mmCIF file of C-alpha atoms and ligand atoms in Angstrom:
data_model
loop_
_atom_site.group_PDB
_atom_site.id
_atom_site.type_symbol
_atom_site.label_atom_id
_atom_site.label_comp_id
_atom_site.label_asym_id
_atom_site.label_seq_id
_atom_site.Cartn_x
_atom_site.Cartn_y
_atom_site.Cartn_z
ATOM 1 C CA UNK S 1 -34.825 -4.175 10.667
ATOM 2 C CA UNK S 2 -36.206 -1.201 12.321
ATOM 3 C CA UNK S 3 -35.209 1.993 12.208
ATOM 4 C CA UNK S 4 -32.428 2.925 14.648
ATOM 5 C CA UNK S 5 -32.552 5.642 17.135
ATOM 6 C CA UNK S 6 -29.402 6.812 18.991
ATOM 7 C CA UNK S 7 -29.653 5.948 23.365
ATOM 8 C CA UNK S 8 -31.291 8.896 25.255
ATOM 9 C CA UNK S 9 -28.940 10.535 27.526
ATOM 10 C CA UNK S 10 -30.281 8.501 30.708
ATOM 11 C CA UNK S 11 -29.307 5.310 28.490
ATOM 12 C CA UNK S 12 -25.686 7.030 27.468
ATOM 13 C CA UNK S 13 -25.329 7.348 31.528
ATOM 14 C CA UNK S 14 -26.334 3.561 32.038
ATOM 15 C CA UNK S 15 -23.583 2.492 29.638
ATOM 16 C CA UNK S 16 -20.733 4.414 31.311
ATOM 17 C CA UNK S 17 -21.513 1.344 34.149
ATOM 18 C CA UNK S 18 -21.498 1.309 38.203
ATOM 19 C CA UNK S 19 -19.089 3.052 40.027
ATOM 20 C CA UNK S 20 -18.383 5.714 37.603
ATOM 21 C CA UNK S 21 -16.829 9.086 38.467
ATOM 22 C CA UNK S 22 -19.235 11.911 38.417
ATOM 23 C CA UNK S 23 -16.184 13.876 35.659
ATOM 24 C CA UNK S 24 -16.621 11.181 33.443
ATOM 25 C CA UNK S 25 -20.309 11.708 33.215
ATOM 26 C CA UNK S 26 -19.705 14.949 32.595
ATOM 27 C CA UNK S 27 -17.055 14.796 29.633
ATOM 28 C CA UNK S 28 -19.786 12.281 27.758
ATOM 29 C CA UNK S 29 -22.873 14.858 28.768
ATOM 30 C CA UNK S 30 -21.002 18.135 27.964
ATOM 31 C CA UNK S 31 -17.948 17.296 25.953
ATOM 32 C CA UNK S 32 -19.513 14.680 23.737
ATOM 33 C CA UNK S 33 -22.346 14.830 21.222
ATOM 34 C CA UNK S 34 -24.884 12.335 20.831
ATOM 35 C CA UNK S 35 -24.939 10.327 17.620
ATOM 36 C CA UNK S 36 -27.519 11.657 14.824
ATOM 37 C CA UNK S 37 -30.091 9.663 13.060
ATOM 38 C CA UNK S 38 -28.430 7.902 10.558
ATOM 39 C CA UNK S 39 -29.021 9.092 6.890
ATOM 40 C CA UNK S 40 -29.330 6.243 3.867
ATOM 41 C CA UNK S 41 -25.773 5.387 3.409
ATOM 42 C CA UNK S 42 -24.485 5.651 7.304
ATOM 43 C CA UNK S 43 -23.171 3.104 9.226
ATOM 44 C CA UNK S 44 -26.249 2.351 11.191
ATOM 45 C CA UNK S 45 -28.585 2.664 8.041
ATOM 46 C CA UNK S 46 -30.715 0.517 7.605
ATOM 47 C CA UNK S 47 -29.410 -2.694 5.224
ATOM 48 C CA UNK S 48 -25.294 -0.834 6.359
ATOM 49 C CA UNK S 49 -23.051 -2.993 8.168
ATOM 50 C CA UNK S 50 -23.609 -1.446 10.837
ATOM 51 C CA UNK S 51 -27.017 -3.316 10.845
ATOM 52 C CA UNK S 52 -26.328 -6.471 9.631
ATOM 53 C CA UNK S 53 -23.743 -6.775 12.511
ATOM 54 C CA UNK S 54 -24.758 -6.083 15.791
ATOM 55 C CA UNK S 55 -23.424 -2.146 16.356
ATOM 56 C CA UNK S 56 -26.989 -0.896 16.772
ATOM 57 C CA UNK S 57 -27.178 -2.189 20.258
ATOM 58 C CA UNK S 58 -23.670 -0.610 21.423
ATOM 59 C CA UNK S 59 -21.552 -2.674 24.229
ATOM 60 C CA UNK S 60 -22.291 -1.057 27.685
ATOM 61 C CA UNK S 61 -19.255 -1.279 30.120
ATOM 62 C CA UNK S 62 -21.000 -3.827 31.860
ATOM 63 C CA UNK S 63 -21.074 -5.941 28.823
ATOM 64 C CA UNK S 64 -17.875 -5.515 27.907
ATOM 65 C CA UNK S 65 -16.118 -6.046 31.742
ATOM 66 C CA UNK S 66 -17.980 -9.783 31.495
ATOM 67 C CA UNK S 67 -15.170 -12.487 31.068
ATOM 68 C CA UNK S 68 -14.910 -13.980 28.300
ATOM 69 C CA UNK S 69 -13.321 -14.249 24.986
ATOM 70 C CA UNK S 70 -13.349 -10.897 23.532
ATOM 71 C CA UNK S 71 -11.340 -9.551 26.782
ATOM 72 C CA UNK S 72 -7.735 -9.111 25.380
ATOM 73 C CA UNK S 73 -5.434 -7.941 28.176
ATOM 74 C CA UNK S 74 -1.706 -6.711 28.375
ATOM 75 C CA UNK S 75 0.223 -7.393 31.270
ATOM 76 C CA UNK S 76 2.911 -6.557 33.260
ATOM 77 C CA UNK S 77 5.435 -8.270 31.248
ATOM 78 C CA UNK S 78 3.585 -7.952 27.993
ATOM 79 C CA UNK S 79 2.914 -4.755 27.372
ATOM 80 C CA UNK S 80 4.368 -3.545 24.111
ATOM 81 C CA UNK S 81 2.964 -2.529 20.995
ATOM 82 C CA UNK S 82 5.363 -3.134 17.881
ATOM 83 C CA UNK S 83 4.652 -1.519 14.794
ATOM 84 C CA UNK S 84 6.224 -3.113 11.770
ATOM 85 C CA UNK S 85 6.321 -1.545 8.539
ATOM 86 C CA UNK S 86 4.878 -4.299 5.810
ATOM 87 C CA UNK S 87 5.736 -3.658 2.085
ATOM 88 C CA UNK S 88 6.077 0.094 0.780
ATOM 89 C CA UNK S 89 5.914 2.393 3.404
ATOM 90 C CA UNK S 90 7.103 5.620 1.042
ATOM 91 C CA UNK S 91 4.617 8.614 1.818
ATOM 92 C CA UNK S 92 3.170 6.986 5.365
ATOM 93 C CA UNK S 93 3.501 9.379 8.356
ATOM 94 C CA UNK S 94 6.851 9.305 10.105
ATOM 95 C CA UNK S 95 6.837 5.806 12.307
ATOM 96 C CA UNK S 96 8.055 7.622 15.422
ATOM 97 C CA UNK S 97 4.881 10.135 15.306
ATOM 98 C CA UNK S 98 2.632 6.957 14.710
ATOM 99 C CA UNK S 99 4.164 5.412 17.681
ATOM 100 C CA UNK S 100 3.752 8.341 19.355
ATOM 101 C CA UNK S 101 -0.143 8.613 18.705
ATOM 102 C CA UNK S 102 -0.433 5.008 20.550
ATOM 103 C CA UNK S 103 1.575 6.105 23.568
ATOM 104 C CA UNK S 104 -0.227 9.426 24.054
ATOM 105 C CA UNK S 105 -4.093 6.871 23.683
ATOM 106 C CA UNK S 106 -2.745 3.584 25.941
ATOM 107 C CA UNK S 107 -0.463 4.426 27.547
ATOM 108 C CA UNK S 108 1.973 1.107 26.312
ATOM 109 C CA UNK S 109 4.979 1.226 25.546
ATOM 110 C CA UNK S 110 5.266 1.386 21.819
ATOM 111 C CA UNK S 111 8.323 -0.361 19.425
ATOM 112 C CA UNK S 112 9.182 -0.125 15.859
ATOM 113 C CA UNK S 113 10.332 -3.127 14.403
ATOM 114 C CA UNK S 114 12.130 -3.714 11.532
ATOM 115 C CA UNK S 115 9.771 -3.891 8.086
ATOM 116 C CA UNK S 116 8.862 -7.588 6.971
ATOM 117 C CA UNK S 117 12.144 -9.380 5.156
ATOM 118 C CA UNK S 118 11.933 -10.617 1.506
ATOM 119 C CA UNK S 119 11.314 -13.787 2.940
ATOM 120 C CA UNK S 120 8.491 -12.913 5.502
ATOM 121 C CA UNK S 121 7.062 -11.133 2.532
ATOM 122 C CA UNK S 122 6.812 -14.076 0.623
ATOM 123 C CA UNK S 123 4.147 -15.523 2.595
ATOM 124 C CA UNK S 124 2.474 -12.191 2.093
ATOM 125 C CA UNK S 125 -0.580 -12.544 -1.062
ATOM 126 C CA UNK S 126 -0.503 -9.842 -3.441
ATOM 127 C CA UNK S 127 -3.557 -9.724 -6.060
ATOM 128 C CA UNK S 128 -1.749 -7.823 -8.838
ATOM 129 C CA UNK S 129 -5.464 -6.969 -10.067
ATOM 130 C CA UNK S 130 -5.798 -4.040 -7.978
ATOM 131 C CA UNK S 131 -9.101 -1.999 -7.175
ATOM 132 C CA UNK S 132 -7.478 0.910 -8.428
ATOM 133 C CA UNK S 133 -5.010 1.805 -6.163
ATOM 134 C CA UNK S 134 -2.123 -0.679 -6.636
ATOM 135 C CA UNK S 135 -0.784 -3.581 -5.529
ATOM 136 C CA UNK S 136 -3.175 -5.603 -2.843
ATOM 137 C CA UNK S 137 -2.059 -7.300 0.278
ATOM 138 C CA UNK S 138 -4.460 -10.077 1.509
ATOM 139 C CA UNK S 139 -5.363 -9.393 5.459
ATOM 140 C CA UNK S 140 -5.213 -12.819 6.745
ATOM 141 C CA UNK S 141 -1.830 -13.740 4.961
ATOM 142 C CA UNK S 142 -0.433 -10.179 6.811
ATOM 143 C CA UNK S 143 -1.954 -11.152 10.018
ATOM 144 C CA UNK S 144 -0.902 -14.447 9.407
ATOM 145 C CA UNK S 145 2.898 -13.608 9.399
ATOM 146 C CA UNK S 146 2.867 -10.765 11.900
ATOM 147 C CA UNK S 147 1.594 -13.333 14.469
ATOM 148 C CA UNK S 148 3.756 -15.858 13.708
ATOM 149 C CA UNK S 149 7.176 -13.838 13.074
ATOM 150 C CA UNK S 150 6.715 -10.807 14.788
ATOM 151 C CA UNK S 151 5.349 -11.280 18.335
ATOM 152 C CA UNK S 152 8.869 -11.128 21.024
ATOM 153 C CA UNK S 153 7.947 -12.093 24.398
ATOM 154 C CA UNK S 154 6.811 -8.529 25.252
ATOM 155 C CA UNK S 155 4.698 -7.912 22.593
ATOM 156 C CA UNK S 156 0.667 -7.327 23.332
ATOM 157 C CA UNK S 157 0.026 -6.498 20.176
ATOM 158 C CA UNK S 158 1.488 -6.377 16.750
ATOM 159 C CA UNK S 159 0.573 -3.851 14.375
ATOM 160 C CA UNK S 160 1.688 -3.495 10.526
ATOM 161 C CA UNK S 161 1.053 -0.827 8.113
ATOM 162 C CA UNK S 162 1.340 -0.130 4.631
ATOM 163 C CA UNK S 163 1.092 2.228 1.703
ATOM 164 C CA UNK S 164 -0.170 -0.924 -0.384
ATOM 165 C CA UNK S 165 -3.943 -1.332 -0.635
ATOM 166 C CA UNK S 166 -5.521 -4.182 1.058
ATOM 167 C CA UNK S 167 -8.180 -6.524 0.850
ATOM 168 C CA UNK S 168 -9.934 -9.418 2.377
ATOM 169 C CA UNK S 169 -11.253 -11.142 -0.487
ATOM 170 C CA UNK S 170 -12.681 -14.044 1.903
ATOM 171 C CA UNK S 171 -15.148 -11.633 3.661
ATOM 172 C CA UNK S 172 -16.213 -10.093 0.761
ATOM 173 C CA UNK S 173 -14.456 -6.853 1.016
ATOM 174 C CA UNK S 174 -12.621 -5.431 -2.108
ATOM 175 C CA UNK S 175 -10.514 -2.865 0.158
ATOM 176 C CA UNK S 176 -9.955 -2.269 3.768
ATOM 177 C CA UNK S 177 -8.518 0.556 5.317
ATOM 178 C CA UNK S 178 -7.709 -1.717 8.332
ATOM 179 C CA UNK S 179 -8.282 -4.656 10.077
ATOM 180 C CA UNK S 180 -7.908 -5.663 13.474
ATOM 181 C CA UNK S 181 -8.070 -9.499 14.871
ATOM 182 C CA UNK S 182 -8.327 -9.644 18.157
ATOM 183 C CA UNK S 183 -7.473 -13.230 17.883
ATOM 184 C CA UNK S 184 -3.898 -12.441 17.475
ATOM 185 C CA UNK S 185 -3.829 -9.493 18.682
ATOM 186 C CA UNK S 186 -2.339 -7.826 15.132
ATOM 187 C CA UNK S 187 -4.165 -5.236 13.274
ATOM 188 C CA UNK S 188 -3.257 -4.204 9.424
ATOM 189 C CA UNK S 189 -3.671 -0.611 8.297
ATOM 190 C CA UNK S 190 -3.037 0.749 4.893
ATOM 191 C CA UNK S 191 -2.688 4.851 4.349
ATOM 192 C CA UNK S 192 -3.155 3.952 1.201
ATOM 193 C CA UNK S 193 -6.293 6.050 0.085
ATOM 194 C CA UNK S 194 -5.755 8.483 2.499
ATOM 195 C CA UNK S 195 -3.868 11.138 0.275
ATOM 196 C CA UNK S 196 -5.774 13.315 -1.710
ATOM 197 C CA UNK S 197 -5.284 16.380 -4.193
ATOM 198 C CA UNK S 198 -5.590 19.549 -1.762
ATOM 199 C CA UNK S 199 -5.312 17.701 1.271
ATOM 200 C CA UNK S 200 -3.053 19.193 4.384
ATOM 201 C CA UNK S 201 -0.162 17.278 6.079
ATOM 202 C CA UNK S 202 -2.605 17.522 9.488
ATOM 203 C CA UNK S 203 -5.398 15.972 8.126
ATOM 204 C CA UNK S 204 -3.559 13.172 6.393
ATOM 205 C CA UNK S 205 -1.862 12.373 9.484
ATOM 206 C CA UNK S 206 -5.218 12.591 11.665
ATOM 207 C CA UNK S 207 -7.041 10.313 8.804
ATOM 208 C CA UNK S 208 -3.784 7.890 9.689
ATOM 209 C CA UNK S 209 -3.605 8.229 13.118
ATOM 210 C CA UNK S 210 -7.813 7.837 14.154
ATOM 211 C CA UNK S 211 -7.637 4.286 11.875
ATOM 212 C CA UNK S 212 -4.763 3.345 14.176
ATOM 213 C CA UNK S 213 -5.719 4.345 17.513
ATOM 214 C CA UNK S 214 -9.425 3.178 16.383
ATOM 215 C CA UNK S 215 -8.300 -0.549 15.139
ATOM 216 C CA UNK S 216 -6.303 -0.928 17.945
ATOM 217 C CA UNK S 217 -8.904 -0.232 20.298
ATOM 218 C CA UNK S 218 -10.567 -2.695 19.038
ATOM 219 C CA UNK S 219 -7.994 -4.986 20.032
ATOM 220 C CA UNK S 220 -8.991 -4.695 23.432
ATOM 221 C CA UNK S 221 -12.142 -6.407 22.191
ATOM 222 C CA UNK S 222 -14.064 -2.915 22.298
ATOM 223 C CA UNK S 223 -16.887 -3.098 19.900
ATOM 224 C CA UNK S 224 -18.019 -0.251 17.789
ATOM 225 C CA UNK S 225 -19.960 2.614 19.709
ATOM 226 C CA UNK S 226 -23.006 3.915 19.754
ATOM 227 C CA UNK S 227 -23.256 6.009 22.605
ATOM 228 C CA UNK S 228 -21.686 9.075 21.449
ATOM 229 C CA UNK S 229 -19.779 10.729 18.413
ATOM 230 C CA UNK S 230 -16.806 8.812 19.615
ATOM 231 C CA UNK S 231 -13.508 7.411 17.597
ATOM 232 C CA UNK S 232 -15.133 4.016 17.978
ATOM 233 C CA UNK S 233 -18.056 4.833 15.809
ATOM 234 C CA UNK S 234 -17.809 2.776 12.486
ATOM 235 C CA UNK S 235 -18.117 4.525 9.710
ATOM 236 C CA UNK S 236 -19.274 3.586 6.077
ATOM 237 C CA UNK S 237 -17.485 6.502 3.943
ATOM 238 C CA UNK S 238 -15.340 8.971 4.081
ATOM 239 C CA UNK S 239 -17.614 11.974 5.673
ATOM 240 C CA UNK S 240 -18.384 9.985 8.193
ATOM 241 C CA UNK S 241 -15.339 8.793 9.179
ATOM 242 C CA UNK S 242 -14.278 12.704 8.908
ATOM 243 C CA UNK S 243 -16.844 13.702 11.348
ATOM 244 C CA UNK S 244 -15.669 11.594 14.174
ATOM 245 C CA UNK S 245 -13.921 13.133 17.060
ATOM 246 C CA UNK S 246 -10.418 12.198 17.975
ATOM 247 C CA UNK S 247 -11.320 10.810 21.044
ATOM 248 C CA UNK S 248 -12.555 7.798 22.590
ATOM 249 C CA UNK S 249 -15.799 9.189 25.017
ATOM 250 C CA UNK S 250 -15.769 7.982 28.741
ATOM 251 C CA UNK S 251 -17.732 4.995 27.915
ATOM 252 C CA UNK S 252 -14.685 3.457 26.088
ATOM 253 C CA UNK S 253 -12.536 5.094 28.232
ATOM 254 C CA UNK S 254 -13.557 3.066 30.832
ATOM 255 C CA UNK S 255 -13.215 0.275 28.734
ATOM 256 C CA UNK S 256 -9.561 1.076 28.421
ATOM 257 C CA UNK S 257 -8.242 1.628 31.819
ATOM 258 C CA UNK S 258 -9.994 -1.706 32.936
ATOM 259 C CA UNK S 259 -8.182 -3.352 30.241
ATOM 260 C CA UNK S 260 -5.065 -1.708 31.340
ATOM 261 C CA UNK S 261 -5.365 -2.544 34.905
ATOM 262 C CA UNK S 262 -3.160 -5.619 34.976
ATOM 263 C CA UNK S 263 0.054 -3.575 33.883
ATOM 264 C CA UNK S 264 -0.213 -0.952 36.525
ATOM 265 C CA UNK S 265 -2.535 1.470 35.351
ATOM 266 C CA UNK S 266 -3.401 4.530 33.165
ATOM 267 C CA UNK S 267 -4.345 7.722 34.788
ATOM 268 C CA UNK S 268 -6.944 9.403 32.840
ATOM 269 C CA UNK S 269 -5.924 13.162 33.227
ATOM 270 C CA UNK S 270 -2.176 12.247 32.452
ATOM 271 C CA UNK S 271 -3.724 10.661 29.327
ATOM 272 C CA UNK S 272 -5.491 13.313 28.160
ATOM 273 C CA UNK S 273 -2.739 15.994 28.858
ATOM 274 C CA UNK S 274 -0.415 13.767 26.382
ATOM 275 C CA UNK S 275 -3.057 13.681 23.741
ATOM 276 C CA UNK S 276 -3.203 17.609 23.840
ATOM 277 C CA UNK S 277 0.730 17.394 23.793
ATOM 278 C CA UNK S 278 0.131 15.460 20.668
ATOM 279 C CA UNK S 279 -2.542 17.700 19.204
ATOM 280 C CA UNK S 280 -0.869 20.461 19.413
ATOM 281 C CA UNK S 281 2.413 19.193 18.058
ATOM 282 C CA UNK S 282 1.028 18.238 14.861
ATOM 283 C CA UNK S 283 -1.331 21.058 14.213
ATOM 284 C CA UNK S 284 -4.536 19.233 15.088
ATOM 285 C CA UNK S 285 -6.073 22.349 16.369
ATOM 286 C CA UNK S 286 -9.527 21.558 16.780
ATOM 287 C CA UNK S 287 -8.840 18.266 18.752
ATOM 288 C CA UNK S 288 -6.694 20.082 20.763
ATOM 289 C CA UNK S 289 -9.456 22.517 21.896
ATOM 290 C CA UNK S 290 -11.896 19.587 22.465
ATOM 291 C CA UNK S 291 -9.060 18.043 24.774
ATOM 292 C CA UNK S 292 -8.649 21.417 26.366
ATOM 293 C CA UNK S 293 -12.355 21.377 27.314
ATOM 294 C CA UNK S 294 -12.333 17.613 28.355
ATOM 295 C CA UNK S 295 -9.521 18.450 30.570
ATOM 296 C CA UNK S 296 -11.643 21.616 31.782
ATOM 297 C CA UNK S 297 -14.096 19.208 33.118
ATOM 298 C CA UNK S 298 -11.845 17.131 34.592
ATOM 299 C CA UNK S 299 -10.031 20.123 36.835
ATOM 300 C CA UNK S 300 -6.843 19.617 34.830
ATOM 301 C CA UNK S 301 -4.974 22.927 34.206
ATOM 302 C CA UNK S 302 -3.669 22.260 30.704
ATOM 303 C CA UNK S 303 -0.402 24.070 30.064
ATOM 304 C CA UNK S 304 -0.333 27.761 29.150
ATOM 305 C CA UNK S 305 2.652 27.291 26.865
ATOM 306 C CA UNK S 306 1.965 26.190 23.680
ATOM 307 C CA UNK S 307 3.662 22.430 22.958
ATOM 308 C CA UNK S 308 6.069 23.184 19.841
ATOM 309 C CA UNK S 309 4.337 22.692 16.659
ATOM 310 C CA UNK S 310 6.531 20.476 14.138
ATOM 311 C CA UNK S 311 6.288 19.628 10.357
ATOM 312 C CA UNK S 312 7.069 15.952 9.417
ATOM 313 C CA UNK S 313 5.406 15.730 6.686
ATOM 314 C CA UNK S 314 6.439 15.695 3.266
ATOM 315 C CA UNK S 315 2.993 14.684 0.959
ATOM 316 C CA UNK S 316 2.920 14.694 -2.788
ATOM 317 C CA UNK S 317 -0.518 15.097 -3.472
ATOM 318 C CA UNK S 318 -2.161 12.035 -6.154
ATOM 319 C CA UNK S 319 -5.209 12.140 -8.194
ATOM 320 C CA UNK S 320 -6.939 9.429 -6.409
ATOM 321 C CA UNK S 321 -10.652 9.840 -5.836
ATOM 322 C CA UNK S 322 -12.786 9.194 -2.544
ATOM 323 C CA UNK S 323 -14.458 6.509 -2.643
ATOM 324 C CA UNK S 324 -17.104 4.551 -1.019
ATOM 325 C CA UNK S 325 -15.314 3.466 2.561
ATOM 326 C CA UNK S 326 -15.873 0.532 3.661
ATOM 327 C CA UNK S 327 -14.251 -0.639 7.152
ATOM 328 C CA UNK S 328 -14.030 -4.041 7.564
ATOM 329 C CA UNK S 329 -13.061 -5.721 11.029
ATOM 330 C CA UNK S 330 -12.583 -9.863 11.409
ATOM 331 C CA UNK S 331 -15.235 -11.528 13.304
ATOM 332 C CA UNK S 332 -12.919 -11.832 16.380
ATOM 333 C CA UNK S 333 -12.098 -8.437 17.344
ATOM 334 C CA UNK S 334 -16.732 -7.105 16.288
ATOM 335 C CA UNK S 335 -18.763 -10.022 17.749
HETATM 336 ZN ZN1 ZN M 401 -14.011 -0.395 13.719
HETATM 337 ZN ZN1 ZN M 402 -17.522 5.783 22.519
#
């Protein structure tokens, strides 16, 4: 494979598609950094999985508004997100602030469901031999049960998470930090290996919330993106995952309101004035000035009161180490 170079700004344009509001162009030009040259190690390195599966070419709008398969839409009448707690939950962010992190991205309506009974559990696999964190949970038995036990008539999607570690021993990975299967529309997440020694309540609950809003983005059937440093970049460790923005750029944006067409709509500005609400609220202060700026662009006055700040977070810090971050996705929801 060749070496990768990120898309020129007149190819970053081209992607956004036909039709598209001169603001948006602006938000990816001005508000929106191109991606750098990949160093050994990064997710579009050469020999990185990022190059072994198909992310170096990016999905333009166009590509991804062709029917087909990978379109996943909600509708009018199913148009929930549940999020079900799976296994020990003890230490994960406050369900109600996760659920509020998907309402303030899509727009949905989001519903927490009860966790997974003793019995639903059982069909759960555990590897007791754990990579160093714990217990495992095998992916496909989770997304296994969440689709067939936890998907009520209004449900688009299904999402679980977990303080257990997981892995997917059938594709090879050891641990996942998520996984998403557009398939089934259900997604897995473990916060797992997101606490460490020294870190802050914000960043632990940014770290939690990007690998949500990220996986289920992917749900959508929204590939991995290349045409900005966007929340839909992959990422292959942990600095890189740290150095995304929390923010889908216009490119995916777009992506998301056509996918959201069919249940009435998502007005962009609105969208983006909830995210700051969000930002704000929970202390992510330097995605809340990025939103300010987007919403700049966008001829939005964002309020001049300050949303109220809260502190739901209780974290015990734990000795675990970084380590090498892998971020697996099933074939459904990358190819
Ligand atoms: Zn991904
Ligand atoms: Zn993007």
């Amino acid at each position: 494979m060749k070496k990768w170079t990120p898309p020129q700004d007149v190819d970053r344009i081209q992607a956004l598609g036909p039709d598209c509001p001169s603001q948006l162009e602006r938000i990816l030009l001005e508000c929106f950094q191109p991606l750098p040259k990949p160093k050994a190690g990064d997710w579009l390195a050469k020999g990185a999985p990022g190059d072994q599966n198909g992310d170096r070419r990016g999905q333009t709008l166009t590509q991804f508004c062709r029917p087909g398969p990978h379109r996943n839409f909600p509708s009018k009448h199913c148009n929930t997100i549940y999020l079900v707690p799976v296994g020990a939950v003890d230490g994960a962010p406050p369900v109600e602030v996760l659920a509020e992190c998907l309402h303030a991205h899509f727009g949905l309506e989001v519903k927490t469901a009860k966790p997974l009974t003793k019995k639903e559990m059982a069909d759960v696999n555990f590897h007791q031999d754990n990579a160093g964190f714990g217990p495992q949970l095998e992916t496909s038995t989770v997304h296994d049960v969440l689709s067939k036990c936890r998907k009520p008539r209004d449900a688009w999607a299904t999402v679980g998470y977990t303080m257990y570690d997981l892995c997917n021993t059938a594709s090879g990975f050891g641990f996942v930090f998520g996984e998403a299967r557009s398939d089934k529309c259900t997604g897995i997440f473990s916060f797992a290996r997101y606490m460490e020694t020294g870190i802050s309540q914000s960043q632990f609950l940014r770290r939690c919330c990007m690998v949500l809003a990220h996986e289920v983005t992917h749900l959508f059937g929204i590939k991995h993106c290349v045409f900005a440093r966007c929340l839909m970049n992959g990422s292959n460790h942990l600095e890189e995952s740290e150095s995304r923005p929390f923010a889908v750029c216009p490119v995916d944006l777009r992506k998301i309101l056509d996918s959201l067409k069919p249940t009435g709509g998502l007005c962009p500005e609105q969208r983006e004035l909830n995210l700051l609400a969000f930002f704000v609220k929970h202390g992510l202060d330097e995605d809340a000035a990025l939103s300010r700026a987007r919403l700049l662009v966008m001829g939005v006055q964002a309020p001049v009161v300050e949303f109220q700040k809260c502190s739901l977070l209780s974290l015990e810090n734990t000795d675990s180490e970084v380590e090498q971050r892998n971020e697996a996705e099933a074939v459904g929801s990358t190819q």
